[in-house]
Amino acid sequence: MHPTREQVLAAIADGPVGGPAMAARLDISRAAVWNHVEALRKNGFEIESAADGYTLAGIPDYGGPALEYGLDAPFEVEYHDEIASTNERAREVAAEGHSDTVVVADKQTGGRGRLDRKWASPSGGIWLSVLVRPNVPPAQAPVYTLIAAVATARAVRASGVEATIKWPNDIRVDGKKLAGILTEMEGEADRISWLVVGIGLNANLDVEQLPGDQPATTLRAETGDVDRRTVVQRLLTEFWTLAQSPPETTLDAWRELTDTIGQRVRVDTPTGEVVGEAVDITPPGALLVETDDGTREITAGDCEHLRPA
Ligand code: BTN
């Protein structure tokens, strides 16, 4: 949001405040105050004007200005009612040179999952991509997937749903998939240029709206419809806080939230299948699996929890 518009909104939220007083305080004309108020109203903010000034009577449910308002992280939000893929759009935003931007959509028509799979994204879900430019080597990129997993699991738990993380990036409830993460990046040998972390969270949807190729669930099914603005803001605040912390903080939080550690697993890796007990995660996000032939450190793969041998 335009910084002055943000100040006008903050002043009204603390209101009642008169137009002339705001103009003087922000050092802008009364006409400019009026223009900002009208623009805010167009964006869905309910601003009442009475003799003692403007007051804020309501905020929009969802959308860019709603998500930026009261967000405790310095992200700009670009919102679309409908778009092919927020990851695709975030890549374009990266190519335009921006950073610290979140692309959010109510509906995706070409949502993408890992391993070139499609990701069903009907209206009512939380489909977003976070664009950042961390000053770290590409080898550190996997930690951002873990950051997203922890941030998503915590935001979901704050809504009362006991979600867990399956390595590396599935958020599940009782073994059913609630959310997935798709991380993409561009960089050179020693530096990430940009990183796009896409998060798809089945929020206010019926399970029947999802393809059914794997056990899946939604927040609606688990707890009823949620206020998506609150969930997204929690998720982004957690994401930002962890991204500013040492990677060990994320790994510790991830260990607390995962149900993969201690499980017998089968992991399909680019170099073959590994079966054994998942015992830990190591920086920047590799899974340690104890097999009959010793301990393996797995950096990428599709993981399946097996029943105990
Ligand atoms: C997975 O396969 O588990 C990852 C799914 C990631 C889906 C999200 S939805 C928002 C963002 N835009 C996309 O096209 N994909 C990701």
Short mmCIF file of C-alpha atoms and ligand atoms in Angstrom, two decimals:
data_model
loop_
_atom_site.label_atom_id
_atom_site.label_comp_id
_atom_site.label_asym_id
_atom_site.label_seq_id
_atom_site.Cartn_x
_atom_site.Cartn_y
_atom_site.Cartn_z
CA MET A 1 0.00 0.00 0.00
CA HIS A 2 1.14 3.55 -0.67
CA PRO A 3 2.99 4.71 2.50
CA THR A 4 0.87 7.87 2.92
CA ARG A 5 -2.33 5.87 2.41
CA GLU A 6 -1.11 3.49 5.09
CA GLN A 7 -0.59 6.45 7.44
CA VAL A 8 -4.08 7.79 6.66
CA LEU A 9 -5.54 4.36 7.42
CA ALA A 10 -3.55 4.07 10.68
CA ALA A 11 -4.74 7.53 11.78
CA ILE A 12 -8.38 6.65 11.04
CA ALA A 13 -8.03 3.31 12.85
CA ASP A 14 -6.90 5.32 15.91
CA GLY A 15 -9.72 7.82 15.22
CA PRO A 16 -12.00 9.60 15.22
CA VAL A 17 -9.80 12.03 13.37
CA GLY A 18 -10.78 15.01 11.26
CA GLY A 19 -9.62 15.53 7.68
CA PRO A 20 -7.89 18.87 8.38
CA ALA A 21 -6.08 17.45 11.43
CA MET A 22 -4.85 14.51 9.35
CA ALA A 23 -3.75 16.80 6.53
CA ALA A 24 -1.71 18.87 8.99
CA ARG A 25 -0.25 15.83 10.74
CA LEU A 26 0.81 14.11 7.52
CA ASP A 27 1.77 17.34 5.76
CA ILE A 28 -0.51 16.75 2.78
CA SER A 29 -3.47 18.68 1.37
CA ARG A 30 -7.06 18.08 2.50
CA ALA A 31 -7.85 16.97 -1.06
CA ALA A 32 -5.10 14.36 -0.81
CA VAL A 33 -6.59 13.07 2.47
CA TRP A 34 -9.98 12.83 0.81
CA ASN A 35 -8.50 10.98 -2.19
CA HIS A 36 -6.83 8.44 0.10
CA VAL A 37 -10.06 7.95 2.07
CA GLU A 38 -12.00 7.35 -1.16
CA ALA A 39 -9.36 4.91 -2.43
CA LEU A 40 -9.47 3.02 0.88
CA ARG A 41 -13.26 2.83 0.66
CA LYS A 42 -12.95 1.44 -2.88
CA ASN A 43 -10.61 -1.21 -1.46
CA GLY A 44 -13.30 -2.33 0.97
CA PHE A 45 -12.38 -0.41 4.13
CA GLU A 46 -15.54 0.91 5.78
CA ILE A 47 -14.76 4.47 6.76
CA GLU A 48 -17.51 6.45 8.43
CA SER A 49 -17.42 10.21 8.66
CA ALA A 50 -19.19 12.05 11.45
CA ALA A 51 -18.91 15.47 13.07
CA ASP A 52 -15.89 14.39 15.12
CA GLY A 53 -14.09 12.95 12.10
CA TYR A 54 -13.42 9.65 10.34
CA THR A 55 -13.60 6.26 12.05
CA LEU A 56 -12.81 2.77 10.81
CA ALA A 57 -15.97 0.65 10.95
CA GLY A 58 -14.79 -2.43 9.07
CA ILE A 59 -12.00 -3.92 7.02
CA PRO A 60 -12.20 -6.06 3.87
CA ASP A 61 -12.19 -9.85 4.36
CA TYR A 62 -9.42 -10.71 1.94
CA GLY A 63 -7.35 -9.16 -0.84
CA GLY A 64 -4.12 -7.16 -1.06
CA PRO A 65 -4.96 -4.15 1.16
CA ALA A 66 -6.68 -6.42 3.72
CA LEU A 67 -3.62 -8.66 3.93
CA GLU A 68 -1.18 -5.74 4.20
CA TYR A 69 -3.26 -3.99 6.86
CA GLY A 70 -1.96 -5.04 10.29
CA LEU A 71 0.63 -7.42 8.80
CA ASP A 72 3.61 -7.73 11.12
CA ALA A 73 6.14 -8.38 8.34
CA PRO A 74 7.45 -6.02 5.66
CA PHE A 75 5.96 -7.82 2.66
CA GLU A 76 4.12 -6.16 -0.18
CA VAL A 77 1.08 -8.17 -1.22
CA GLU A 78 -0.05 -8.54 -4.82
CA TYR A 79 -3.51 -10.08 -4.93
CA HIS A 80 -5.40 -11.71 -7.80
CA ASP A 81 -8.93 -13.08 -7.76
CA GLU A 82 -7.76 -15.55 -10.40
CA ILE A 83 -4.37 -16.29 -11.91
CA ALA A 84 -2.67 -19.26 -13.60
CA SER A 85 -0.09 -19.79 -10.86
CA THR A 86 1.18 -17.52 -8.08
CA ASN A 87 4.62 -19.14 -8.44
CA GLU A 88 4.69 -18.20 -12.12
CA ARG A 89 3.66 -14.63 -11.30
CA ALA A 90 6.21 -14.38 -8.45
CA ARG A 91 8.93 -15.42 -10.90
CA GLU A 92 7.85 -12.56 -13.18
CA VAL A 93 7.89 -10.15 -10.22
CA ALA A 94 11.43 -11.40 -9.46
CA ALA A 95 12.48 -10.78 -13.06
CA GLU A 96 11.17 -7.20 -12.68
CA GLY A 97 13.71 -6.80 -9.86
CA HIS A 98 11.39 -6.80 -6.83
CA SER A 99 11.78 -8.65 -3.56
CA ASP A 100 9.88 -9.26 -0.31
CA THR A 101 6.64 -9.57 -2.24
CA VAL A 102 3.87 -12.09 -1.73
CA VAL A 103 1.59 -13.01 -4.62
CA VAL A 104 -1.77 -14.28 -3.37
CA ALA A 105 -4.70 -15.64 -5.37
CA ASP A 106 -8.20 -16.77 -4.49
CA LYS A 107 -8.11 -19.25 -7.36
CA GLN A 108 -5.40 -20.68 -9.64
CA THR A 109 -6.18 -22.10 -13.06
CA GLY A 110 -2.73 -23.67 -13.58
CA GLY A 111 -1.52 -24.41 -10.05
CA ARG A 112 1.70 -26.42 -10.02
CA GLY A 113 2.87 -29.02 -7.52
CA ARG A 114 6.18 -30.78 -7.02
CA LEU A 115 7.51 -33.18 -9.63
CA ASP A 116 5.51 -31.49 -12.41
CA ARG A 117 2.20 -32.50 -10.84
CA LYS A 118 -0.90 -30.33 -11.10
CA TRP A 119 -2.16 -28.62 -7.94
CA ALA A 120 -5.93 -28.17 -7.71
CA SER A 121 -6.58 -24.60 -6.56
CA PRO A 122 -10.30 -23.73 -6.46
CA SER A 123 -11.64 -20.48 -5.03
CA GLY A 124 -11.58 -20.50 -1.21
CA GLY A 125 -8.09 -21.93 -0.71
CA ILE A 126 -4.93 -20.14 0.32
CA TRP A 127 -2.63 -20.02 -2.68
CA LEU A 128 0.42 -17.81 -2.27
CA SER A 129 4.05 -17.41 -3.25
CA VAL A 130 6.67 -15.58 -1.21
CA LEU A 131 9.49 -13.91 -3.15
CA VAL A 132 12.70 -13.23 -1.20
CA ARG A 133 16.34 -12.61 -2.05
CA PRO A 134 18.32 -14.07 0.85
CA ASN A 135 22.02 -13.36 0.88
CA VAL A 136 23.04 -17.02 1.15
CA PRO A 137 24.51 -19.68 -1.18
CA PRO A 138 22.09 -21.90 -3.15
CA ALA A 139 22.99 -24.85 -0.92
CA GLN A 140 21.04 -23.08 1.88
CA ALA A 141 17.83 -22.88 -0.16
CA PRO A 142 16.18 -25.99 1.38
CA VAL A 143 15.95 -24.23 4.72
CA TYR A 144 13.36 -21.87 3.16
CA THR A 145 11.15 -24.85 2.41
CA LEU A 146 11.43 -25.85 6.07
CA ILE A 147 10.67 -22.25 7.10
CA ALA A 148 7.52 -22.35 4.98
CA ALA A 149 6.52 -25.72 6.43
CA VAL A 150 6.96 -24.52 10.02
CA ALA A 151 5.18 -21.21 9.30
CA THR A 152 2.26 -23.02 7.66
CA ALA A 153 1.97 -25.65 10.40
CA ARG A 154 2.01 -22.98 13.10
CA ALA A 155 -0.60 -20.83 11.33
CA VAL A 156 -2.82 -23.90 10.94
CA ARG A 157 -2.33 -24.92 14.58
CA ALA A 158 -3.32 -21.42 15.69
CA SER A 159 -6.66 -22.18 14.00
CA GLY A 160 -6.98 -25.25 16.21
CA VAL A 161 -5.93 -27.96 13.75
CA GLU A 162 -3.14 -30.31 14.89
CA ALA A 163 -1.11 -30.35 11.70
CA THR A 164 2.23 -32.12 11.41
CA ILE A 165 5.02 -31.92 8.83
CA LYS A 166 6.09 -34.85 6.69
CA TRP A 167 9.62 -34.43 5.34
CA PRO A 168 10.36 -32.34 3.51
CA ASN A 169 7.31 -30.23 2.90
CA ASP A 170 3.87 -31.76 3.33
CA ILE A 171 1.56 -30.42 6.01
CA ARG A 172 -0.80 -33.18 7.06
CA VAL A 173 -3.59 -33.96 9.51
CA ASP A 174 -3.92 -37.63 10.51
CA GLY A 175 -1.92 -38.63 7.43
CA LYS A 176 -4.08 -36.57 5.04
CA LYS A 177 -2.47 -33.77 3.06
CA LEU A 178 -3.60 -30.28 4.01
CA ALA A 179 -0.88 -28.17 2.39
CA GLY A 180 2.11 -28.46 0.09
CA ILE A 181 5.13 -26.31 -0.72
CA LEU A 182 6.92 -25.75 -4.01
CA THR A 183 10.23 -23.88 -3.78
CA GLU A 184 11.91 -22.53 -6.91
CA MET A 185 15.04 -20.44 -7.24
CA GLU A 186 17.54 -18.84 -9.52
CA GLY A 187 21.13 -18.24 -8.57
CA GLU A 188 24.81 -18.57 -9.28
CA ALA A 189 27.26 -20.95 -7.64
CA ASP A 190 27.76 -18.78 -4.56
CA ARG A 191 24.60 -16.68 -4.31
CA ILE A 192 20.85 -17.07 -4.60
CA SER A 193 19.43 -14.43 -6.93
CA TRP A 194 15.81 -15.03 -5.95
CA LEU A 195 13.77 -17.64 -4.19
CA VAL A 196 10.04 -18.24 -4.68
CA VAL A 197 8.36 -20.34 -2.01
CA GLY A 198 4.86 -21.37 -3.10
CA ILE A 199 2.42 -22.54 -0.46
CA GLY A 200 -0.89 -24.21 -1.24
CA LEU A 201 -3.18 -24.63 1.77
CA ASN A 202 -6.58 -26.30 1.34
CA ALA A 203 -8.55 -23.83 3.43
CA ASN A 204 -12.25 -23.10 2.87
CA LEU A 205 -12.89 -26.00 0.50
CA ASP A 206 -14.79 -29.26 0.50
CA VAL A 207 -12.63 -32.37 0.26
CA GLU A 208 -14.71 -33.34 -2.81
CA GLN A 209 -13.26 -30.32 -4.65
CA LEU A 210 -9.80 -31.96 -4.54
CA PRO A 211 -8.69 -34.58 -7.09
CA GLY A 212 -8.62 -37.61 -4.77
CA ASP A 213 -5.34 -39.04 -6.09
CA GLN A 214 -4.01 -39.00 -2.51
CA PRO A 215 -5.66 -38.71 0.92
CA ALA A 216 -6.32 -35.01 1.40
CA THR A 217 -8.14 -32.75 3.80
CA THR A 218 -9.12 -29.10 4.17
CA LEU A 219 -9.43 -26.64 7.05
CA ARG A 220 -13.18 -26.58 6.41
CA ALA A 221 -13.32 -30.36 6.97
CA GLU A 222 -11.14 -30.21 10.08
CA THR A 223 -12.50 -27.18 11.89
CA GLY A 224 -14.91 -25.22 9.67
CA ASP A 225 -14.21 -22.18 7.56
CA VAL A 226 -11.39 -19.92 8.73
CA ASP A 227 -10.66 -16.23 8.35
CA ARG A 228 -8.09 -16.52 5.56
CA ARG A 229 -6.71 -13.04 6.30
CA THR A 230 -5.74 -14.09 9.83
CA VAL A 231 -4.23 -17.39 8.67
CA VAL A 232 -2.16 -15.74 5.91
CA GLN A 233 -0.96 -12.95 8.19
CA ARG A 234 0.16 -15.46 10.85
CA LEU A 235 1.90 -17.55 8.21
CA LEU A 236 3.75 -14.56 6.74
CA THR A 237 4.77 -13.22 10.14
CA GLU A 238 6.17 -16.62 11.15
CA PHE A 239 7.92 -16.92 7.79
CA TRP A 240 9.56 -13.52 8.14
CA THR A 241 10.63 -14.09 11.75
CA LEU A 242 12.23 -17.46 10.97
CA ALA A 243 13.90 -16.10 7.84
CA GLN A 244 15.64 -13.52 10.07
CA SER A 245 16.75 -16.17 12.60
CA PRO A 246 19.65 -18.66 12.44
CA PRO A 247 18.76 -21.84 10.47
CA GLU A 248 19.05 -23.89 13.68
CA THR A 249 15.94 -22.10 15.03
CA THR A 250 13.95 -23.39 12.05
CA LEU A 251 15.38 -26.89 12.32
CA ASP A 252 14.47 -27.07 16.03
CA ALA A 253 10.92 -25.84 15.30
CA TRP A 254 10.64 -28.31 12.43
CA ARG A 255 11.74 -31.23 14.69
CA GLU A 256 8.95 -30.26 17.13
CA LEU A 257 6.30 -30.33 14.37
CA THR A 258 7.31 -33.33 12.28
CA ASP A 259 5.95 -36.86 12.47
CA THR A 260 8.62 -38.22 10.10
CA ILE A 261 11.38 -38.55 12.69
CA GLY A 262 11.15 -41.94 14.38
CA GLN A 263 9.21 -43.43 11.46
CA ARG A 264 10.19 -46.23 9.15
CA VAL A 265 10.30 -44.55 5.73
CA ARG A 266 10.82 -45.28 2.08
CA VAL A 267 12.36 -42.35 0.20
CA ASP A 268 12.50 -42.23 -3.59
CA THR A 269 15.68 -40.27 -4.29
CA PRO A 270 17.22 -39.29 -7.62
CA THR A 271 19.79 -42.05 -7.04
CA GLY A 272 17.41 -44.78 -5.94
CA GLU A 273 15.20 -45.95 -3.11
CA VAL A 274 16.25 -45.73 0.53
CA VAL A 275 14.39 -47.66 3.25
CA GLY A 276 15.10 -47.29 6.96
CA GLU A 277 14.28 -45.31 10.08
CA ALA A 278 14.25 -41.52 9.83
CA VAL A 279 16.33 -40.35 12.79
CA ASP A 280 16.95 -36.63 12.33
CA ILE A 281 17.21 -33.66 10.02
CA THR A 282 20.51 -31.89 9.38
CA PRO A 283 21.26 -28.43 7.98
CA PRO A 284 20.07 -27.18 5.59
CA GLY A 285 17.25 -29.75 5.57
CA ALA A 286 18.56 -33.22 4.74
CA LEU A 287 16.88 -36.29 6.24
CA LEU A 288 19.07 -38.80 8.09
CA VAL A 289 17.88 -42.35 7.53
CA GLU A 290 19.37 -45.34 9.34
CA THR A 291 19.39 -48.27 6.93
CA ASP A 292 20.73 -51.81 7.20
CA ASP A 293 23.82 -50.54 5.38
CA GLY A 294 24.44 -47.52 7.60
CA THR A 295 23.18 -43.95 7.88
CA ARG A 296 22.18 -42.09 4.70
CA GLU A 297 21.81 -38.31 4.39
CA ILE A 298 19.06 -37.54 1.86
CA THR A 299 18.77 -34.05 0.44
CA ALA A 300 15.88 -34.60 -1.98
CA GLY A 301 13.18 -37.16 -2.59
CA ASP A 302 9.63 -38.30 -2.12
CA CYS A 303 9.11 -39.75 1.33
CA GLU A 304 6.56 -42.34 2.37
CA HIS A 305 5.90 -43.35 5.98
CA LEU A 306 5.83 -47.15 6.31
CA ARG A 307 4.31 -49.22 9.06
CA PRO A 308 6.92 -50.46 11.55
CA ALA A 309 8.86 -53.46 10.14
C1 BTN B 1 3.18 -30.01 -3.62
O1 BTN B 1 3.20 -30.69 -4.65
O2 BTN B 1 2.97 -30.51 -2.52
C2 BTN B 1 3.43 -28.52 -3.70
C3 BTN B 1 2.16 -27.74 -3.99
C4 BTN B 1 2.41 -26.24 -4.07
C5 BTN B 1 1.17 -25.50 -4.51
C6 BTN B 1 1.33 -24.01 -4.39
S1 BTN B 1 -0.20 -23.15 -4.53
C7 BTN B 1 0.63 -21.62 -4.61
C8 BTN B 1 1.86 -21.84 -5.48
N1 BTN B 1 1.54 -21.67 -6.89
C9 BTN B 1 1.66 -22.80 -7.56
O3 BTN B 1 1.42 -22.95 -8.79
N2 BTN B 1 2.05 -23.80 -6.76
C10 BTN B 1 2.25 -23.34 -5.39
#
